[in-house]
Amino acid sequence: MNRRVLSFALFLSCFAFCPLRAQQFQQEFGNPRKAFVETVATPNHADSRYVLGQQATLHIVAREGGQPLHDTMLRYKVGPEMLLPERYDSVAFVDGVAVVNMGTMKQPGFLACQYEFRAADGKTYKDLVKLAFAPERIETFTPMPRDFEQFWQKALKEARKQELEPQYFDVPEATNDQFITKLVRLRVGKNKWIQGYLTMPKQLSASKAFRDDSSSNSLQRGAGAPVVLCPPGAGSQHIYPSDYFPHRGCIYLKIEIHDNDQRLEGDAYEVVRKQSDGYMSRGLESRDTYYYKDVYVGCARAVDFLCSLPEWDGRNVIVTGGSQGGALTIVTAALNEKVTLCAPFYPALCDLTGFLHERAGGWPKFFSGSYRDGHTTVPNDVAVATLQYFDVVNFARLLKVPTFMSWGYSDDTCSPTSVWAAWNAINAEKQCDITPTSGHWRFASSWDKCWAWLKEHMVH
């Protein structure tokens, strides 16, 4: 071998024996522990709550790289929530603080401030802040029909004539030495099916459908665990199993409401999913044809299914969910007498006629004229006649079980005005967790408070 070839071979051998990490690029800069531009909006009432006629002021503090903004213009607009004016006003930051005088309200509700500013980094920063004015006095605009309870009792009675006919499918990716998960398809009405992921601690697996070759444990009569139903948020996307409640010794069913086959993926699922588009206003011309009729009753029947499991403890039935799932939580607890605890988060479908009265209504914002999900093709009077049977406020009036509810003020999907209307209608034992700065989401602390409350109220 000549010297040139030998040198090249040695060169290659050096790379062959280099550790893999030596061939990977490394960042020269540490990861920042803070955002370069930091903002905090603070109202002059720490709890963001005012009495009618009180003046509200918002102090917006902004720092860029730790330096207070100065002379940077803040654009903002203030008005009743979801009914903000088109025109922006402006004010300059002075030593890192911009002050917005939001004014007051003469009627119970929420005043909103939407603001934005462009920092030196060229990016635009924005946020939405809402302040409450006498929220405990907010009342719904939706009346309760005289035959409301009879209508729903009849609907549930008819659905219960139909056998649930559960179909079980293995979910190996969510089954391990601790938990067993099955995809379950249920017939919850004459022409209505739903699907859901049912997860339980493995040692509870007493029923034939849940036993597998590695499970030798079965329940003794009288043993069991609480059951938890979680209805879904809006839309028709995939749902996924969760081990949050099973880790705490519960049997958990997360459902979807459209019978979209959860085993499909990619384009195949997209074809099925699109068939559910626009369901929020489908059949709105009549209380008997409205899409949510079968959904409401279907959720109640899902509770019947959970209570038919031999693994149930026979005592505790919990319903919890957020947004549309929060609405369906209240509905299910009002309809099904087996439910013992109700825990909705920022429920949708509350005070549905609010926009007709120049006040923010609940999702899907019917009659707002500005939100696709709330578009209707029937006359307003026809829609109103139907929706009074589906407004969650009327179900809140019927609640008899202890209820924990959590929501925020900066939510522009499910308006806090509409949520307060539902909260004020509840006459059962209730506890709230209000986090003014949260939007259409929840802090981990709210989950912790909810679970502590559930444990305290369970029957042991």
XYZ file of C-alpha atoms in Angstrom:
460
model
C 0.000 0.000 0.000
C 1.527 3.352 -0.972
C 1.863 6.174 1.545
C -0.967 8.233 0.039
C -3.476 5.364 0.227
C -2.336 4.508 3.750
C -2.829 8.091 4.922
C -6.346 8.186 3.474
C -7.215 4.871 5.165
C -5.994 6.203 8.523
C -8.043 9.375 7.959
C -11.213 7.330 7.410
C -10.513 5.087 10.400
C -10.360 8.098 12.699
C -13.931 9.045 11.722
C -15.106 5.462 12.035
C -14.087 5.330 15.695
C -15.254 8.838 16.678
C -18.024 8.811 19.293
C -21.423 9.579 17.799
C -21.895 12.644 19.991
C -18.768 14.222 18.463
C -20.517 14.265 15.093
C -23.545 16.141 16.333
C -23.796 19.932 16.335
C -24.192 21.541 19.725
C -25.798 24.913 20.419
C -23.430 27.566 21.686
C -26.132 29.377 23.589
C -27.996 28.366 26.734
C -31.768 28.034 26.711
C -33.420 31.180 28.112
C -35.403 30.715 31.305
C -37.629 33.727 30.621
C -39.315 35.286 27.633
C -37.347 38.191 26.182
C -40.484 40.341 26.226
C -42.486 39.967 29.438
C -45.930 41.451 30.047
C -48.318 41.493 32.981
C -51.761 43.116 32.918
C -53.053 44.072 36.364
C -56.532 45.515 37.031
C -57.047 47.940 39.896
C -59.167 45.256 41.608
C -56.993 42.235 42.291
C -59.866 39.763 41.818
C -60.964 41.400 38.520
C -64.402 41.946 40.024
C -66.333 45.213 40.325
C -69.713 46.506 41.380
C -71.843 48.324 38.833
C -70.684 51.886 38.278
C -67.145 51.353 39.572
C -64.341 52.598 37.332
C -61.896 49.955 36.131
C -58.274 50.630 35.239
C -55.797 48.248 33.651
C -52.037 48.626 34.176
C -50.008 46.803 31.525
C -46.360 46.316 32.485
C -43.915 45.333 29.734
C -40.165 44.729 29.769
C -37.885 43.806 26.902
C -34.744 41.962 27.979
C -35.395 43.288 31.480
C -35.601 46.926 30.306
C -38.926 48.769 30.729
C -40.583 49.780 27.474
C -40.719 53.535 26.978
C -42.562 55.506 24.286
C -43.709 52.271 22.630
C -47.350 52.632 21.632
C -49.977 50.251 22.969
C -53.069 49.833 20.773
C -56.242 48.757 22.530
C -59.992 48.614 22.293
C -62.453 48.308 25.164
C -66.082 47.239 25.215
C -68.544 44.558 26.327
C -66.984 41.138 25.801
C -67.279 39.742 22.271
C -68.835 43.060 21.191
C -65.700 45.183 20.969
C -65.600 48.269 18.749
C -63.710 48.190 15.446
C -61.539 51.217 16.224
C -58.385 51.052 18.343
C -57.274 53.705 20.808
C -53.639 54.065 21.829
C -51.461 55.037 24.764
C -47.682 55.106 25.238
C -45.663 53.018 27.680
C -43.961 55.214 30.272
C -41.188 53.544 32.257
C -42.612 50.148 31.379
C -46.259 50.879 32.202
C -49.247 51.643 29.978
C -52.503 52.613 31.687
C -55.867 51.871 30.081
C -58.978 53.415 31.591
C -61.634 50.803 30.841
C -64.610 52.670 32.296
C -67.515 50.830 33.894
C -70.758 48.926 33.226
C -74.322 49.700 34.212
C -75.586 46.135 33.701
C -74.086 42.864 35.013
C -71.581 41.413 32.593
C -67.962 41.582 31.439
C -65.906 44.429 30.060
C -63.052 43.378 27.778
C -59.778 44.965 26.724
C -57.938 43.630 23.689
C -54.460 45.115 23.397
C -51.300 44.750 21.333
C -47.913 46.401 20.867
C -44.860 45.915 18.669
C -41.586 45.535 20.555
C -38.081 46.315 19.313
C -37.624 42.675 18.296
C -40.203 43.320 15.567
C -42.780 40.961 17.023
C -46.340 41.939 17.969
C -47.481 40.963 21.458
C -51.169 40.825 22.284
C -53.571 39.661 24.942
C -57.195 39.813 26.053
C -58.299 40.810 29.549
C -61.865 40.735 30.867
C -63.237 42.228 34.055
C -66.425 41.179 35.836
C -69.167 43.565 36.876
C -71.645 42.136 39.378
C -71.350 38.660 37.829
C -73.391 37.091 40.614
C -76.377 39.000 39.191
C -76.061 37.709 35.613
C -79.237 35.929 34.552
C -79.937 33.957 31.410
C -82.170 35.263 28.640
C -83.374 31.727 27.902
C -86.686 30.714 29.499
C -87.370 27.152 30.594
C -90.243 25.588 28.623
C -93.074 24.227 30.755
C -92.615 20.746 29.336
C -88.801 20.792 29.492
C -88.444 17.966 32.007
C -91.178 15.861 30.412
C -89.563 16.211 26.991
C -86.204 14.922 28.209
C -87.626 12.216 30.454
C -89.512 10.844 27.460
C -86.425 11.021 25.230
C -84.301 9.130 27.755
C -87.035 6.558 28.373
C -87.221 5.838 24.639
C -83.437 5.514 24.363
C -83.343 3.078 27.273
C -85.572 0.695 25.344
C -82.601 0.067 23.078
C -79.935 -2.371 24.244
C -76.459 -0.851 24.448
C -74.911 -3.726 22.473
C -71.310 -2.876 23.491
C -68.566 -3.813 21.054
C -64.999 -4.041 22.393
C -61.730 -3.550 20.515
C -58.231 -4.011 21.922
C -56.004 -0.953 22.380
C -52.567 -2.501 22.991
C -50.718 0.825 22.942
C -52.742 1.937 26.018
C -52.654 -1.410 27.819
C -49.809 -2.417 30.130
C -49.126 -4.160 33.427
C -51.156 -1.474 35.248
C -54.129 -0.700 32.997
C -56.361 -2.276 30.405
C -57.878 -0.080 27.706
C -60.577 -1.019 25.231
C -62.208 0.994 22.478
C -65.938 0.562 23.088
C -68.758 1.207 20.643
C -72.199 1.701 22.210
C -75.666 1.886 20.759
C -77.174 4.740 22.759
C -80.384 5.247 20.763
C -82.422 3.783 17.960
C -80.096 5.233 15.322
C -77.308 6.609 17.479
C -73.893 5.123 18.302
C -70.947 6.597 20.168
C -67.404 5.387 20.738
C -65.072 5.766 23.670
C -61.863 4.620 25.301
C -62.537 2.675 28.492
C -59.550 2.364 30.814
C -59.391 0.687 34.196
C -56.758 -0.599 36.635
C -55.869 -4.124 35.616
C -56.659 -5.655 38.984
C -60.294 -4.572 38.533
C -60.809 -6.510 35.305
C -63.655 -8.773 36.366
C -65.792 -8.862 33.224
C -65.063 -11.307 30.421
C -64.555 -8.481 27.934
C -61.672 -7.133 30.007
C -59.862 -10.300 31.021
C -56.791 -11.312 29.077
C -54.286 -14.147 29.358
C -52.097 -12.181 31.778
C -54.951 -11.118 34.071
C -55.808 -13.588 36.795
C -57.281 -11.136 39.274
C -61.015 -10.634 39.510
C -63.241 -8.662 41.831
C -65.039 -10.131 44.771
C -68.699 -9.255 44.970
C -69.159 -5.855 46.581
C -65.709 -4.548 45.562
C -65.157 -2.111 42.721
C -64.189 1.402 41.764
C -65.818 4.759 40.976
C -66.688 5.343 37.324
C -65.849 8.560 35.485
C -67.412 9.716 32.215
C -65.618 12.400 30.194
C -67.609 13.870 27.267
C -65.560 15.520 24.497
C -64.903 19.093 23.515
C -66.308 20.479 20.281
C -65.438 19.170 16.853
C -64.908 15.676 15.514
C -61.208 15.065 15.985
C -59.671 11.882 17.320
C -60.023 11.297 21.040
C -57.354 9.561 23.088
C -57.313 7.386 26.215
C -56.053 8.821 29.496
C -54.690 7.228 32.662
C -55.255 10.260 34.949
C -58.302 8.802 36.691
C -57.242 5.127 36.419
C -54.015 6.080 38.251
C -56.327 7.244 41.030
C -58.243 3.994 41.138
C -61.159 4.935 38.873
C -62.709 3.430 35.764
C -62.586 6.059 33.034
C -64.551 6.385 29.795
C -63.583 9.160 27.351
C -66.198 9.337 24.610
C -66.747 10.953 21.233
C -70.264 11.779 20.058
C -70.278 11.195 16.282
C -69.452 7.472 15.995
C -66.364 8.335 13.980
C -64.256 5.168 13.881
C -61.290 5.938 16.132
C -59.256 3.143 14.494
C -59.067 5.043 11.216
C -56.085 7.283 10.544
C -54.970 9.968 8.118
C -57.104 10.586 5.041
C -59.490 7.746 5.910
C -60.422 9.419 9.185
C -60.597 12.839 7.539
C -63.272 11.579 5.126
C -65.373 10.365 8.066
C -64.672 13.447 10.160
C -65.900 15.842 7.484
C -69.329 14.221 7.617
C -69.704 15.762 11.083
C -68.930 19.323 9.984
C -71.610 21.829 10.938
C -73.304 19.512 13.422
C -73.800 22.403 15.881
C -76.748 23.717 13.851
C -77.863 20.526 12.117
C -81.613 19.910 12.437
C -82.174 23.165 14.303
C -85.657 23.568 12.833
C -87.138 21.305 15.525
C -86.372 20.072 19.019
C -86.923 16.525 17.742
C -84.501 16.784 14.820
C -81.723 18.860 16.403
C -78.413 16.989 16.396
C -77.772 17.495 20.088
C -80.921 15.605 21.113
C -79.316 12.222 20.465
C -76.016 13.511 21.861
C -77.519 14.591 25.187
C -79.396 11.329 25.605
C -76.370 9.378 24.362
C -74.191 10.778 27.132
C -76.793 9.764 29.692
C -76.805 6.257 28.230
C -72.992 6.137 28.467
C -73.465 6.481 32.217
C -75.900 3.561 32.109
C -73.179 1.531 30.415
C -70.572 2.390 33.049
C -72.997 1.442 35.802
C -73.595 -1.922 34.134
C -69.934 -2.906 34.552
C -69.270 -5.421 37.352
C -66.158 -3.392 38.191
C -68.235 -0.382 39.320
C -68.358 0.167 43.087
C -72.108 0.754 42.960
C -71.829 4.144 44.647
C -69.785 6.791 42.796
C -70.549 8.121 39.307
C -68.565 11.178 38.192
C -68.994 13.242 35.033
C -66.373 15.812 34.028
C -65.313 17.633 30.872
C -64.437 21.023 29.428
C -66.075 23.350 26.884
C -68.637 21.269 24.954
C -67.599 18.506 27.348
C -68.422 20.838 30.238
C -71.869 21.446 28.786
C -72.450 17.716 28.315
C -71.258 17.161 31.885
C -74.057 19.347 33.251
C -76.603 17.844 30.862
C -75.662 14.269 31.779
C -75.750 14.972 35.516
C -79.194 16.536 35.149
C -80.616 13.734 32.983
C -79.207 10.567 34.541
C -80.237 9.885 38.130
C -77.202 7.622 38.657
C -74.709 10.519 38.526
C -73.424 11.482 41.975
C -70.820 14.188 41.218
C -70.642 16.837 38.487
C -67.409 18.670 37.551
C -67.692 20.883 34.438
C -64.973 23.229 33.199
C -65.886 26.408 31.235
C -69.096 24.877 29.812
C -70.313 25.747 26.331
C -73.943 25.982 25.123
C -74.985 28.305 27.959
C -77.295 31.319 27.554
C -77.542 30.665 23.822
C -79.707 33.681 22.969
C -77.400 36.234 24.578
C -76.346 37.884 21.304
C -79.979 38.636 20.458
C -79.957 40.872 23.544
C -76.657 42.628 22.750
C -74.784 40.524 25.284
C -72.221 37.766 24.776
C -73.819 34.342 24.492
C -72.273 30.928 24.904
C -70.525 28.823 22.283
C -71.272 28.259 19.429
C -72.260 31.950 19.515
C -75.593 31.667 17.752
C -76.980 34.976 16.441
C -73.585 36.711 16.715
C -73.231 36.931 12.930
C -69.477 36.549 13.218
C -68.727 32.931 14.098
C -68.848 30.038 11.633
C -69.936 27.365 14.117
C -72.959 29.463 15.073
C -74.238 29.972 11.528
C -77.883 28.984 11.121
C -80.140 28.640 8.097
C -83.457 28.794 9.962
C -85.304 31.945 11.091
C -84.261 33.274 14.474
C -87.631 32.620 16.096
C -87.503 28.978 15.008
C -83.953 28.579 16.295
C -84.853 30.185 19.632
C -87.856 27.862 20.060
C -85.565 24.859 19.598
C -82.580 26.069 21.577
C -84.499 26.677 24.793
C -84.710 22.872 25.109
C -80.922 22.567 24.721
C -79.611 25.575 26.618
C -77.359 24.234 29.365
C -78.647 26.871 31.784
C -81.959 25.006 31.894
C -80.150 21.768 32.757
C -78.141 23.627 35.411
C -81.446 24.554 37.031
C -82.240 20.836 37.414
C -78.955 19.755 39.008
C -79.382 17.959 42.324
C -75.856 16.595 42.844
C -72.792 18.403 44.247
C -71.087 20.393 41.500
C -67.542 21.723 41.109
C -67.107 24.226 38.291
C -64.014 26.070 37.074
C -63.582 28.803 34.468
C -61.556 31.875 33.590
C -62.395 35.409 32.515
C -60.157 35.721 29.437
C -62.081 33.014 27.579
C -63.296 34.226 24.189
C -64.796 30.864 23.179
C -67.162 30.190 26.066
C -67.873 33.677 27.362
C -67.636 34.079 31.151
C -70.953 35.941 30.966
C -72.660 32.791 29.713
C -70.835 30.559 32.207
C -71.868 32.797 35.092
C -75.471 32.576 33.855
C -75.276 28.789 34.256
C -73.471 28.979 37.588
C -76.058 31.358 39.030
C -78.846 28.963 37.989
C -77.455 26.034 40.017
C -79.334 25.436 43.254
C -77.464 22.276 44.273
C -74.418 22.222 46.543
C -71.659 23.870 44.535
C -68.070 25.075 44.634
C -66.291 27.199 42.053
C -62.673 27.721 41.094
C -62.295 30.971 39.151
C -58.932 31.843 37.615
C -59.405 35.299 36.023
C -56.308 35.177 33.796
C -57.077 31.822 32.154
C -58.731 31.617 28.763
C -60.230 28.540 27.121
C -57.968 26.247 29.127
C -57.273 25.364 32.736
C -54.323 25.599 35.099
C -52.955 22.391 36.615
C -53.961 23.756 40.018
C -57.613 23.701 38.920
C -57.313 19.979 38.158
C -55.739 19.445 41.579
C -58.546 21.327 43.327
C -61.145 19.386 41.372
C -59.667 16.007 42.279
C -59.391 16.979 45.963
C -63.045 18.031 45.882
C -64.092 14.789 44.173
C -62.258 12.668 46.739
C -63.884 14.595 49.562
C -67.371 14.025 48.126
C -67.052 10.380 47.111
C -68.931 7.760 49.120
C -66.568 5.199 50.634
